[in-house]
Amino acid sequence: PQLVEKLESLLLGERVAEPKGFANTYHHFKGKNGAKTSDPDNWSDYVYANAGISYLEDKGSPRLSWVARIENAGDRSSAAIADEDLEVLGLEVRGNAQTHAKQSLELGPGINLVGRNEIRLGAQATLTVDDGTVSSLRWIDSLPSASLNGHGLISAIVYNKGSLIVTGAAAPTMRVQGDYHQSASASLKLTINGNKKPAVQVGGKARLNGTLDVVTSEGFAPIPGKTLTVLTADRITGQFANAENKVVASDGSRFTIRYSASAVTLTCQ
């Protein structure tokens, strides 16, 4: 029964109950560097036509029926700015793998992002969260050379094959309501400032691999033997691949990584 209820919720969320004639539409972002996602002029229109007859047209600002793509095909990095809550059915952000030009989607302070079906961060893509919520009924898929940055709430399963960087506040935290999967190619980068709250709080399972990197905030004074909890989860499996379970912070401070069934801690050396 739980599986059926979950599937029903997923399908209804993906709008399978819409009336006859409803269709998802496909749009790409065409704004320049720094352009806002709320501006209809920064998005392509969708027209479905056949034999000279237009059957469906969709234009305007993003909505839940959209499958949206923000892609950089040039040779210079570019950013799209979400100045209002952004809701779409599916979203892909992708930079240019050949020129290494990045494509960023920056959520303004408190701005929320919904990618109902999926949010995919492709090569050279960055999604920055500033104390908002990013949610999906399925998952956020961050591919190699992509990064999910900032602090706030992630209401989805997270597959990190690139980097998760927790930053952007005096005591930044990233809360993941679903499971967190970190692959061998991925990294998790945390800021250590003596805060008692873990930088990453996973509501589901955390499957760890890849590397753990640490940045110390200004004024942080490591105390030998002091232990800091940096990640919690309902259950933890796997470990980071750091040699000898050690990590050296940005200021040269050294920590030993330790694991329990539900927490990752760092002990100052």
mmCIF file of N, CA, C and O in Angstrom, residues 93 102-106 121-122 124-128 145-149:
data_model
loop_
_atom_site.group_PDB
_atom_site.id
_atom_site.type_symbol
_atom_site.label_atom_id
_atom_site.label_comp_id
_atom_site.label_asym_id
_atom_site.label_seq_id
_atom_site.Cartn_x
_atom_site.Cartn_y
_atom_site.Cartn_z
ATOM 1 N N VAL A 93 20.331 22.492 -16.125
ATOM 2 C CA VAL A 93 21.295 23.585 -16.232
ATOM 3 C C VAL A 93 22.586 22.969 -16.741
ATOM 4 O O VAL A 93 23.070 21.974 -16.198
ATOM 5 N N LYS A 102 31.154 28.133 -17.768
ATOM 6 C CA LYS A 102 30.156 27.697 -16.798
ATOM 7 C C LYS A 102 28.798 28.338 -17.055
ATOM 8 O O LYS A 102 28.707 29.434 -17.616
ATOM 9 N N GLN A 103 27.763 27.626 -16.616
ATOM 10 C CA GLN A 103 26.426 28.194 -16.599
ATOM 11 C C GLN A 103 25.897 28.070 -15.180
ATOM 12 O O GLN A 103 25.816 26.977 -14.623
ATOM 13 N N SER A 104 25.553 29.210 -14.592
ATOM 14 C CA SER A 104 25.065 29.231 -13.215
ATOM 15 C C SER A 104 23.589 29.601 -13.182
ATOM 16 O O SER A 104 23.113 30.395 -14.003
ATOM 17 N N LEU A 105 22.884 29.023 -12.227
ATOM 18 C CA LEU A 105 21.542 29.479 -11.854
ATOM 19 C C LEU A 105 21.641 29.896 -10.402
ATOM 20 O O LEU A 105 21.884 29.066 -9.520
ATOM 21 N N GLU A 106 21.462 31.191 -10.154
ATOM 22 C CA GLU A 106 21.613 31.735 -8.814
ATOM 23 C C GLU A 106 20.243 32.104 -8.267
ATOM 24 O O GLU A 106 19.549 32.964 -8.817
ATOM 25 N N LEU A 121 21.923 18.969 -13.062
ATOM 26 C CA LEU A 121 23.044 19.889 -13.227
ATOM 27 C C LEU A 121 24.073 19.185 -14.088
ATOM 28 O O LEU A 121 24.726 18.241 -13.651
ATOM 29 N N GLY A 122 24.203 19.636 -15.338
ATOM 30 C CA GLY A 122 25.108 19.008 -16.284
ATOM 31 C C GLY A 122 26.525 19.529 -16.140
ATOM 32 O O GLY A 122 26.879 20.227 -15.176
ATOM 33 N N GLN A 124 29.785 21.558 -16.082
ATOM 34 C CA GLN A 124 30.106 22.976 -15.892
ATOM 35 C C GLN A 124 28.909 23.801 -15.415
ATOM 36 O O GLN A 124 28.831 24.999 -15.667
ATOM 37 N N ALA A 125 27.973 23.164 -14.719
ATOM 38 C CA ALA A 125 26.794 23.869 -14.212
ATOM 39 C C ALA A 125 26.923 24.108 -12.719
ATOM 40 O O ALA A 125 27.519 23.312 -11.988
ATOM 41 N N THR A 126 26.325 25.216 -12.256
ATOM 42 C CA THR A 126 26.302 25.541 -10.835
ATOM 43 C C THR A 126 24.906 26.009 -10.454
ATOM 44 O O THR A 126 24.321 26.853 -11.134
ATOM 45 N N LEU A 127 24.386 25.461 -9.371
ATOM 46 C CA LEU A 127 23.136 25.932 -8.778
ATOM 47 C C LEU A 127 23.467 26.457 -7.387
ATOM 48 O O LEU A 127 24.007 25.721 -6.560
ATOM 49 N N THR A 128 23.137 27.732 -7.136
ATOM 50 C CA THR A 128 23.434 28.352 -5.854
ATOM 51 C C THR A 128 22.140 28.638 -5.106
ATOM 52 O O THR A 128 21.240 29.301 -5.630
ATOM 53 N N SER A 145 31.812 17.734 -12.657
ATOM 54 C CA SER A 145 32.152 19.139 -12.931
ATOM 55 C C SER A 145 30.994 20.089 -12.643
ATOM 56 O O SER A 145 31.116 21.293 -12.840
ATOM 57 N N ALA A 146 29.868 19.576 -12.152
ATOM 58 C CA ALA A 146 28.762 20.431 -11.705
ATOM 59 C C ALA A 146 28.859 20.628 -10.199
ATOM 60 O O ALA A 146 29.511 19.861 -9.494
ATOM 61 N N SER A 147 28.186 21.674 -9.697
ATOM 62 C CA SER A 147 28.216 21.907 -8.256
ATOM 63 C C SER A 147 26.887 22.466 -7.762
ATOM 64 O O SER A 147 26.219 23.241 -8.448
ATOM 65 N N LEU A 148 26.529 22.031 -6.570
ATOM 66 C CA LEU A 148 25.383 22.549 -5.831
ATOM 67 C C LEU A 148 25.947 23.312 -4.650
ATOM 68 O O LEU A 148 26.616 22.726 -3.796
ATOM 69 N N ASN A 149 25.695 24.627 -4.600
ATOM 70 C CA ASN A 149 26.350 25.508 -3.635
ATOM 71 C C ASN A 149 25.338 26.183 -2.728
ATOM 72 O O ASN A 149 24.181 26.370 -3.109
#
